[in-house]
């Protein structure tokens, strides 16, 4: 009879990160779940699982357990669709010391530029 691995399934770790389930993530990690599973490279840029962290608690746990700090800010464009929804993630990464404020501002201006043209009033 083959020996079975007694480790957490990588899909469970990924879902715990995606759905911000810190306690579940801790249990899966303690059961042998690999926090690095699912990391990938795109356009020569490394995307660790921390790119999917939606809370400071999950992000901090992953960083404290060896997951890469090199998080490309453009990975946030997969999580957000406007400037305001990106700001909490940017702030979370800034507090974790992952990116300096100047890079965060550059990211926001590149991916979510402010609307600098005011609408023209319509006369009736």
Tab-separated table of C-alpha atoms in Angstrom:
chain	number	residue	atom	x	y	z
A	1	UNK	CA	0.000	0.000	0.000
A	2	UNK	CA	1.434	3.429	-0.919
A	3	UNK	CA	2.324	5.867	1.812
A	4	UNK	CA	0.241	9.026	1.786
A	5	UNK	CA	1.525	12.451	2.595
A	6	UNK	CA	-0.041	14.018	5.628
A	7	UNK	CA	0.194	17.625	4.545
A	8	UNK	CA	-2.235	20.382	3.755
A	9	UNK	CA	-3.391	20.677	0.188
A	10	UNK	CA	-1.949	23.746	-1.600
A	11	UNK	CA	-5.424	24.732	-2.802
A	12	UNK	CA	-6.510	25.098	0.834
A	13	UNK	CA	-3.595	27.407	1.605
A	14	UNK	CA	-4.382	29.486	-1.477
A	15	UNK	CA	-8.061	29.795	-0.532
A	16	UNK	CA	-7.231	30.689	3.082
A	17	UNK	CA	-5.098	33.540	1.733
A	18	UNK	CA	-7.671	34.595	-0.871
A	19	UNK	CA	-10.538	34.668	1.637
A	20	UNK	CA	-8.546	36.205	4.513
A	21	UNK	CA	-8.902	33.203	6.824
A	22	UNK	CA	-5.939	33.714	9.145
A	23	UNK	CA	-6.773	30.955	11.638
A	24	UNK	CA	-7.339	28.499	8.797
A	25	UNK	CA	-4.068	29.575	7.173
A	26	UNK	CA	-2.196	28.974	10.442
A	27	UNK	CA	-3.705	25.487	10.788
A	28	UNK	CA	-2.905	24.576	7.192
A	29	UNK	CA	0.638	25.880	7.545
A	30	UNK	CA	1.116	23.912	10.790
A	31	UNK	CA	-0.112	20.814	8.923
A	32	UNK	CA	2.646	21.230	6.357
A	33	UNK	CA	0.926	23.592	3.933
A	34	UNK	CA	3.424	25.448	1.795
A	35	UNK	CA	2.935	29.220	1.875
A	36	UNK	CA	5.048	29.469	-1.297
A	37	UNK	CA	2.869	27.142	-3.369
A	38	UNK	CA	1.272	29.039	-6.225
A	39	UNK	CA	3.942	31.730	-6.525
A	40	UNK	CA	4.671	32.563	-10.143
A	41	UNK	CA	6.618	34.828	-12.453
A	42	UNK	CA	4.920	37.057	-14.998
A	43	UNK	CA	6.736	39.444	-17.338
A	44	UNK	CA	9.983	38.716	-15.460
A	45	UNK	CA	8.429	39.890	-12.221
A	46	UNK	CA	7.957	37.539	-9.247
A	47	UNK	CA	4.460	37.308	-7.759
A	48	UNK	CA	4.483	35.680	-4.313
A	49	UNK	CA	1.300	34.547	-2.593
A	50	UNK	CA	1.439	37.685	-0.467
A	51	UNK	CA	0.096	39.487	-3.546
A	52	UNK	CA	-3.275	37.921	-2.703
A	53	UNK	CA	-3.306	38.951	0.962
A	54	UNK	CA	-6.362	41.046	1.721
A	55	UNK	CA	-5.611	41.898	5.330
A	56	UNK	CA	-2.624	43.090	7.304
A	57	UNK	CA	-2.899	40.067	9.620
A	58	UNK	CA	-2.584	37.531	6.774
A	59	UNK	CA	0.167	39.572	5.112
A	60	UNK	CA	2.115	39.839	8.372
A	61	UNK	CA	1.785	36.096	9.070
A	62	UNK	CA	3.083	35.235	5.624
A	63	UNK	CA	5.982	37.689	5.816
A	64	UNK	CA	6.922	36.370	9.267
A	65	UNK	CA	7.005	32.863	7.818
A	66	UNK	CA	9.388	33.547	4.968
A	67	UNK	CA	7.187	34.544	2.046
A	68	UNK	CA	8.911	37.020	-0.262
A	69	UNK	CA	8.629	40.753	0.421
A	70	UNK	CA	9.172	41.611	-3.246
A	71	UNK	CA	5.535	42.273	-4.063
A	72	UNK	CA	4.961	44.139	-7.325
A	73	UNK	CA	2.365	46.801	-6.656
A	74	UNK	CA	0.842	46.216	-10.073
A	75	UNK	CA	-0.412	42.883	-8.749
A	76	UNK	CA	-2.983	44.995	-6.896
A	77	UNK	CA	-4.659	45.788	-10.188
A	78	UNK	CA	-6.027	42.223	-10.054
A	79	UNK	CA	-7.637	42.928	-6.667
A	80	UNK	CA	-9.005	46.396	-7.263
A	81	UNK	CA	-10.754	48.337	-9.977
A	82	UNK	CA	-10.321	51.932	-8.828
A	83	UNK	CA	-8.046	54.241	-6.883
A	84	UNK	CA	-10.082	54.226	-3.682
A	85	UNK	CA	-10.264	50.432	-3.462
A	86	UNK	CA	-6.499	50.195	-4.070
A	87	UNK	CA	-5.600	52.554	-1.219
A	88	UNK	CA	-6.213	50.109	1.679
A	89	UNK	CA	-3.927	47.539	0.025
A	90	UNK	CA	-1.277	50.168	-0.655
A	91	UNK	CA	-1.455	51.303	2.974
A	92	UNK	CA	-1.151	47.688	4.146
A	93	UNK	CA	2.007	47.193	2.048
A	94	UNK	CA	3.455	50.511	3.256
A	95	UNK	CA	2.898	49.567	6.916
A	96	UNK	CA	4.594	46.214	6.271
A	97	UNK	CA	7.593	48.105	4.883
A	98	UNK	CA	7.277	46.496	1.478
A	99	UNK	CA	7.229	49.642	-0.620
A	100	UNK	CA	8.191	53.269	0.025
A	101	UNK	CA	5.465	55.935	-0.247
A	102	UNK	CA	6.903	57.377	-3.487
A	103	UNK	CA	6.507	54.032	-5.271
A	104	UNK	CA	2.974	53.682	-3.942
A	105	UNK	CA	2.023	57.130	-5.237
A	106	UNK	CA	3.623	56.352	-8.601
A	107	UNK	CA	1.617	53.124	-8.796
A	108	UNK	CA	-1.650	54.920	-8.023
A	109	UNK	CA	-0.951	57.619	-10.611
A	110	UNK	CA	-0.009	55.042	-13.260
A	111	UNK	CA	-2.853	52.567	-12.797
A	112	UNK	CA	-5.529	54.840	-11.362
A	113	UNK	CA	-4.857	58.400	-12.565
A	114	UNK	CA	-6.835	61.202	-11.004
A	115	UNK	CA	-9.437	62.681	-13.288
A	116	UNK	CA	-7.888	66.098	-13.864
A	117	UNK	CA	-10.474	67.324	-16.375
A	118	UNK	CA	-13.560	68.717	-14.708
A	119	UNK	CA	-16.828	67.950	-16.462
A	120	UNK	CA	-18.258	70.721	-18.613
A	121	UNK	CA	-21.613	71.937	-17.295
A	122	UNK	CA	-24.448	71.211	-19.659
A	123	UNK	CA	-26.724	74.130	-20.524
A	124	UNK	CA	-30.335	73.475	-21.272
